[in-house]
mmCIF file of C-alpha atoms in Angstrom:
data_model
loop_
_atom_site.group_PDB
_atom_site.id
_atom_site.type_symbol
_atom_site.label_atom_id
_atom_site.label_comp_id
_atom_site.label_asym_id
_atom_site.label_seq_id
_atom_site.Cartn_x
_atom_site.Cartn_y
_atom_site.Cartn_z
ATOM 1 C CA MET A 1 81.480 77.226 64.165
ATOM 2 C CA ALA A 2 80.623 77.417 67.888
ATOM 3 C CA PRO A 3 83.234 78.958 70.127
ATOM 4 C CA GLN A 4 85.338 76.429 72.062
ATOM 5 C CA HIS A 5 85.769 76.606 75.746
ATOM 6 C CA LEU A 6 89.154 78.051 76.789
ATOM 7 C CA ASN A 7 90.965 76.173 79.475
ATOM 8 C CA ARG A 8 92.471 79.028 81.419
ATOM 9 C CA ASP A 9 94.695 78.889 84.480
ATOM 10 C CA PRO A 10 93.401 80.631 87.730
ATOM 11 C CA MET A 11 94.389 84.261 87.918
ATOM 12 C CA ILE A 12 96.763 85.369 90.663
ATOM 13 C CA ASP A 13 97.102 88.812 92.052
ATOM 14 C CA ALA A 14 100.432 89.157 94.024
ATOM 15 C CA ARG A 15 102.382 91.923 95.735
ATOM 16 C CA PHE A 16 106.089 91.657 95.964
ATOM 17 C CA ARG A 17 108.901 93.629 97.755
ATOM 18 C CA ILE A 18 112.224 93.292 96.129
ATOM 19 C CA GLU A 19 115.721 94.536 96.815
ATOM 20 C CA LEU A 20 117.034 96.773 94.123
ATOM 21 C CA PRO A 21 120.392 96.370 92.555
ATOM 22 C CA GLY A 22 122.855 98.866 94.075
ATOM 23 C CA ARG A 23 123.996 100.139 90.655
ATOM 24 C CA LEU A 24 120.537 101.647 89.773
ATOM 25 C CA TRP A 25 120.120 105.320 90.292
ATOM 26 C CA ILE A 26 116.913 104.897 92.259
ATOM 27 C CA ALA A 27 118.595 102.465 94.576
ATOM 28 C CA GLU A 28 121.456 104.961 95.260
ATOM 29 C CA VAL A 29 119.180 107.911 95.740
ATOM 30 C CA SER A 30 116.536 106.031 97.896
ATOM 31 C CA THR A 31 119.221 104.586 100.292
ATOM 32 C CA ALA A 32 120.774 108.091 100.644
ATOM 33 C CA VAL A 33 117.416 109.392 101.666
ATOM 34 C CA PRO A 34 115.734 106.471 103.445
ATOM 35 C CA THR A 35 112.755 108.336 104.675
ATOM 36 C CA ALA A 36 111.699 109.479 101.275
ATOM 37 C CA THR A 37 108.963 107.605 99.263
ATOM 38 C CA PHE A 38 109.497 107.364 95.419
ATOM 39 C CA ARG A 39 106.612 106.446 93.193
ATOM 40 C CA LEU A 40 107.116 105.507 89.552
ATOM 41 C CA LEU A 41 103.712 106.332 88.024
ATOM 42 C CA SER A 42 104.342 105.332 84.575
ATOM 43 C CA GLY A 43 107.320 104.444 82.301
ATOM 44 C CA LEU A 44 108.426 103.195 78.879
ATOM 45 C CA THR A 45 111.604 102.302 77.149
ATOM 46 C CA THR A 46 112.948 103.898 74.033
ATOM 47 C CA GLY A 47 116.023 101.955 72.916
ATOM 48 C CA ASP A 48 118.465 101.989 75.756
ATOM 49 C CA ARG A 49 116.669 104.726 77.639
ATOM 50 C CA ALA A 50 113.474 104.862 79.892
ATOM 51 C CA VAL A 51 111.191 107.761 80.004
ATOM 52 C CA GLU A 52 109.387 107.920 83.376
ATOM 53 C CA LEU A 53 106.833 109.894 85.268
ATOM 54 C CA GLY A 54 107.829 109.919 88.938
ATOM 55 C CA GLU A 55 106.723 111.325 92.313
ATOM 56 C CA VAL A 56 108.801 111.977 95.430
ATOM 57 C CA VAL A 57 107.200 112.415 98.880
ATOM 58 C CA ALA A 58 109.657 113.601 101.504
ATOM 59 C CA ASP A 59 110.277 116.230 104.234
ATOM 60 C CA ASP A 60 112.592 118.136 101.840
ATOM 61 C CA PRO A 61 111.533 117.061 98.358
ATOM 62 C CA ALA A 62 113.736 119.713 96.729
ATOM 63 C CA ALA A 63 116.893 118.150 98.172
ATOM 64 C CA VAL A 64 115.950 114.755 96.890
ATOM 65 C CA GLU A 65 115.019 116.266 93.491
ATOM 66 C CA GLU A 66 118.598 117.632 93.266
ATOM 67 C CA ARG A 67 119.992 114.164 93.843
ATOM 68 C CA ILE A 68 117.950 112.780 91.060
ATOM 69 C CA GLU A 69 118.554 115.636 88.555
ATOM 70 C CA THR A 70 122.346 115.461 89.066
ATOM 71 C CA HIS A 71 122.725 111.651 89.066
ATOM 72 C CA ARG A 72 124.957 110.466 86.382
ATOM 73 C CA ASN A 73 122.355 107.953 84.916
ATOM 74 C CA VAL A 74 119.514 110.519 84.680
ATOM 75 C CA GLU A 75 119.851 112.152 81.230
ATOM 76 C CA SER A 76 117.179 114.882 81.553
ATOM 77 C CA TYR A 77 114.804 116.119 84.176
ATOM 78 C CA GLN A 78 111.633 118.254 84.117
ATOM 79 C CA ARG A 79 109.760 119.323 87.179
ATOM 80 C CA LEU A 80 105.952 119.250 86.588
ATOM 81 C CA GLU A 81 104.486 119.959 90.016
ATOM 82 C CA ALA A 82 105.882 120.700 93.528
ATOM 83 C CA THR A 83 104.572 121.319 97.066
ATOM 84 C CA ASP A 84 106.234 121.494 100.368
ATOM 85 C CA ASP A 85 106.428 117.621 100.706
ATOM 86 C CA ARG A 86 105.959 116.474 97.158
ATOM 87 C CA VAL A 87 107.503 116.835 93.736
ATOM 88 C CA LEU A 88 106.272 115.298 90.403
ATOM 89 C CA ALA A 89 108.699 115.064 87.546
ATOM 90 C CA ARG A 90 109.343 113.595 84.109
ATOM 91 C CA TYR A 91 112.792 112.350 83.394
ATOM 92 C CA GLU A 92 114.854 110.114 81.139
ATOM 93 C CA THR A 93 117.354 107.664 82.474
ATOM 94 C CA SER A 94 119.676 105.077 81.096
ATOM 95 C CA ASP A 95 118.754 102.609 83.935
ATOM 96 C CA THR A 96 116.357 100.097 82.220
ATOM 97 C CA GLY A 97 116.777 97.248 84.731
ATOM 98 C CA LEU A 98 113.139 97.129 85.857
ATOM 99 C CA TYR A 99 111.874 96.790 82.330
ATOM 100 C CA GLU A 100 114.552 94.182 81.423
ATOM 101 C CA PHE A 101 113.469 92.200 84.406
ATOM 102 C CA ALA A 102 109.852 92.381 83.376
ATOM 103 C CA ARG A 103 110.562 91.197 79.914
ATOM 104 C CA ARG A 104 112.534 88.371 81.299
ATOM 105 C CA VAL A 105 109.890 86.892 83.549
ATOM 106 C CA GLY A 106 107.035 87.776 81.150
ATOM 107 C CA VAL A 107 104.848 89.450 83.836
ATOM 108 C CA PRO A 108 105.178 93.258 83.785
ATOM 109 C CA PRO A 109 104.696 95.087 87.144
ATOM 110 C CA GLU A 110 101.686 97.341 87.597
ATOM 111 C CA PHE A 111 102.143 101.038 88.147
ATOM 112 C CA PRO A 112 102.699 102.687 90.474
ATOM 113 C CA VAL A 113 105.952 100.988 91.527
ATOM 114 C CA VAL A 114 106.873 102.236 95.024
ATOM 115 C CA VAL A 115 110.498 102.566 96.243
ATOM 116 C CA THR A 116 111.828 103.174 99.729
ATOM 117 C CA ASN A 117 115.330 102.793 101.056
ATOM 118 C CA GLY A 118 116.602 100.523 98.286
ATOM 119 C CA TRP A 119 113.611 98.337 97.992
ATOM 120 C CA TYR A 120 110.636 98.414 95.607
ATOM 121 C CA GLU A 121 107.127 97.171 95.827
ATOM 122 C CA PHE A 122 104.827 96.236 92.960
ATOM 123 C CA ASP A 123 101.704 94.331 92.036
ATOM 124 C CA VAL A 124 101.407 91.714 89.300
ATOM 125 C CA THR A 125 98.427 89.914 87.833
ATOM 126 C CA GLY A 126 99.056 86.727 85.882
ATOM 127 C CA THR A 127 98.310 83.065 85.546
ATOM 128 C CA GLN A 128 99.614 80.371 87.948
ATOM 129 C CA ALA A 129 102.286 79.461 85.396
ATOM 130 C CA GLU A 130 103.470 83.113 85.025
ATOM 131 C CA PHE A 131 103.440 83.497 88.814
ATOM 132 C CA GLU A 132 105.635 80.372 89.255
ATOM 133 C CA THR A 133 107.991 81.645 86.573
ATOM 134 C CA LEU A 134 108.436 84.931 88.469
ATOM 135 C CA ARG A 135 108.940 83.118 91.803
ATOM 136 C CA ASP A 136 111.578 80.836 90.243
ATOM 137 C CA THR A 137 113.351 83.864 88.712
ATOM 138 C CA LEU A 138 113.396 85.691 92.105
ATOM 139 C CA GLU A 139 114.641 82.491 93.802
ATOM 140 C CA GLU A 140 117.610 82.344 91.413
ATOM 141 C CA SER A 141 118.413 85.958 91.894
ATOM 142 C CA PRO A 142 121.034 87.121 94.328
ATOM 143 C CA LEU A 143 118.704 89.958 95.573
ATOM 144 C CA SER A 144 116.481 89.464 98.521
ATOM 145 C CA TYR A 145 112.606 89.560 98.105
ATOM 146 C CA GLU A 146 109.375 89.145 100.003
ATOM 147 C CA LEU A 147 105.988 88.095 98.825
ATOM 148 C CA LEU A 148 103.701 90.428 100.649
ATOM 149 C CA SER A 149 100.334 89.018 99.468
ATOM 150 C CA VAL A 150 98.898 86.537 96.982
ATOM 151 C CA VAL A 151 95.230 86.207 96.039
ATOM 152 C CA HIS A 152 93.969 83.293 93.810
ATOM 153 C CA THR A 153 90.950 84.103 91.567
ATOM 154 C CA ASP A 154 89.134 81.006 90.352
ATOM 155 C CA GLU A 155 87.211 81.208 87.042
ATOM 156 C CA ASP A 156 83.811 80.803 88.951
ATOM 157 C CA GLU A 157 84.490 83.377 91.579
ATOM 158 C CA ASP A 158 83.280 86.958 91.407
ATOM 159 C CA ILE A 159 86.065 88.802 89.682
ATOM 160 C CA LEU A 160 85.967 91.793 92.014
ATOM 161 C CA THR A 161 86.408 91.986 95.811
ATOM 162 C CA GLY A 162 83.819 93.836 97.815
ATOM 163 C CA ARG A 163 86.082 96.803 98.235
ATOM 164 C CA GLN A 164 86.995 96.973 94.471
ATOM 165 C CA ARG A 165 83.239 96.772 93.539
ATOM 166 C CA GLU A 166 82.362 99.554 96.096
ATOM 167 C CA PHE A 167 85.188 101.894 94.913
ATOM 168 C CA LEU A 168 84.536 101.224 91.170
ATOM 169 C CA ASN A 169 80.771 101.824 91.627
ATOM 170 C CA ALA A 170 81.477 105.134 93.474
ATOM 171 C CA ALA A 171 83.963 106.227 90.779
ATOM 172 C CA LEU A 172 81.520 105.532 88.013
ATOM 173 C CA ARG A 173 78.608 107.306 89.923
ATOM 174 C CA GLU A 174 80.682 110.430 90.776
ATOM 175 C CA GLY A 175 82.114 110.730 87.209
ATOM 176 C CA TYR A 176 85.776 109.817 87.926
ATOM 177 C CA PHE A 177 86.084 107.972 84.594
ATOM 178 C CA ASP A 178 84.276 110.623 82.527
ATOM 179 C CA VAL A 179 86.125 112.644 79.937
ATOM 180 C CA PRO A 180 86.724 115.251 81.222
ATOM 181 C CA ARG A 181 86.586 113.996 84.829
ATOM 182 C CA GLU A 182 83.715 115.301 87.079
ATOM 183 C CA CYS A 183 85.500 114.165 90.211
ATOM 184 C CA THR A 184 89.119 114.033 91.305
ATOM 185 C CA LEU A 185 90.815 111.227 93.147
ATOM 186 C CA ASP A 186 91.084 113.446 96.222
ATOM 187 C CA GLU A 187 87.319 114.184 96.109
ATOM 188 C CA LEU A 188 86.499 110.556 95.586
ATOM 189 C CA ALA A 189 88.703 109.511 98.505
ATOM 190 C CA ALA A 190 87.049 112.206 100.683
ATOM 191 C CA GLY A 191 83.601 110.928 99.759
ATOM 192 C CA LEU A 192 84.497 107.366 100.545
ATOM 193 C CA ASP A 193 86.509 108.248 103.648
ATOM 194 C CA ALA A 194 89.403 106.260 102.146
ATOM 195 C CA ASP A 195 93.121 106.722 101.976
ATOM 196 C CA LYS A 196 93.985 108.221 98.519
ATOM 197 C CA SER A 197 96.859 105.747 97.815
ATOM 198 C CA THR A 198 94.699 102.799 98.852
ATOM 199 C CA LEU A 199 91.837 104.012 96.741
ATOM 200 C CA SER A 200 94.108 104.507 93.726
ATOM 201 C CA ARG A 201 95.649 101.008 94.019
ATOM 202 C CA THR A 202 92.189 99.319 94.561
ATOM 203 C CA LEU A 203 90.656 101.096 91.514
ATOM 204 C CA ARG A 204 93.535 100.166 89.411
ATOM 205 C CA ARG A 205 93.501 96.515 90.384
ATOM 206 C CA GLY A 206 89.769 96.408 89.998
ATOM 207 C CA GLN A 207 90.003 97.827 86.512
ATOM 208 C CA ALA A 208 92.718 95.300 85.642
ATOM 209 C CA ARG A 209 90.575 92.356 86.828
ATOM 210 C CA VAL A 210 87.508 93.651 84.850
ATOM 211 C CA LEU A 211 89.685 94.079 81.727
ATOM 212 C CA GLN A 212 91.251 90.655 82.038
ATOM 213 C CA TRP A 213 87.932 89.082 82.498
ATOM 214 C CA TYR A 214 86.415 90.895 79.546
ATOM 215 C CA LEU A 215 89.169 89.995 77.154
ATOM 216 C CA THR A 216 89.593 86.379 78.230
ATOM 217 C CA GLY A 217 86.426 85.655 80.282
ATOM 218 C CA PRO A 218 83.194 83.553 79.746
ATOM 219 C CA GLN A 219 81.736 85.589 76.853
ATOM 220 C CA ARG A 220 84.977 84.887 74.909
ATOM 221 C CA ALA A 221 84.481 81.181 75.634
ATOM 222 C CA GLY A 222 80.913 80.979 74.421
ATOM 223 C CA GLN A 223 79.414 81.177 77.996
ATOM 224 C CA PRO A 224 76.839 83.784 79.130
ATOM 225 C CA ASP A 225 77.993 87.315 79.858
ATOM 226 C CA ARG A 226 77.953 87.818 83.571
ATOM 227 C CA ARG A 227 78.054 91.558 83.529
#
């Protein structure tokens, strides 16, 4: 039987900035140290706990680290790396509000999630319907939010922006995706004369677009493979 064409909604890439509930540990710590930047690099829930990998960039990261480690909602804390202005750690917390919110709206935020002074920023990729559900949920919430950017991707458009294509091609060429890696993110950023955080975010979003297109794109709908 010939594959049937799939009627798919246009995909939307959006970036939000949302006020954190004051009861969360990250809200308390980030408002206590408003100049620090917190990056949640990855996380997963195990029952009523969340295990997370997080980074703090601050003038005195050790002082911020102490606030995190001693917070009543942080169950365990393990430092992995530290420099004069940065600390990377793995920890377990009883605060699972971010994950509960993601499950409720059906559009999980993409890592890294960035937190500063009681607000967090995150990217989402989803259909128009999923985007509208997220917007409706935020409108009904008592917490303030800002829509920082939104990009609509029609089915017939190139799935990558020019910058995403440039960075992904460079990453492939330099061996960033090889196992083991032949190039670090710092080296790739230096070669492209790009900001490291911008490069990381652009690579991640480009990879998400390619994966989304590959899993649900034209070759899955019986159309020619555009790769």
